[in-house]
C-alpha angles and dihedrals in degrees: 000000000000124000119212130193095265094055089049090046086054095046091045088049090049094046090045093239116150110225131166128213097273090048092050093053087047094049093045090063096045096047087043087056092046096052089045085053090050088049092057091059089063089065090068112111103228096163093117098044120098119218113261093220135015142176098241113041093050127105127188130216112239122206128179114284096237124165108224138159090232091244093255104094090120091054093047094051094041086080092052122098091233135009137163128192094352095310135106112254112219130169125255111259100171124065 
């Protein structure tokens, strides 16, 4: 697929990207090269390759949905410059 300046102008307008005439000509060539490269991927023989993931054969591990604090509040607040009773202490910035 070859891109021309009009197609690039339309794509740029849809993407809300400002381009001038010289940029459109350059982008047309670059986009055409990208599409040609992508087309070459279609020539790769993938008949013997199994998909890595699929919708059907996957089963998820279930766990109980329990709300916890993680049990590491003291470890987290230990890195804070100031903490009190398991909470971060920050200075008041709004009066």
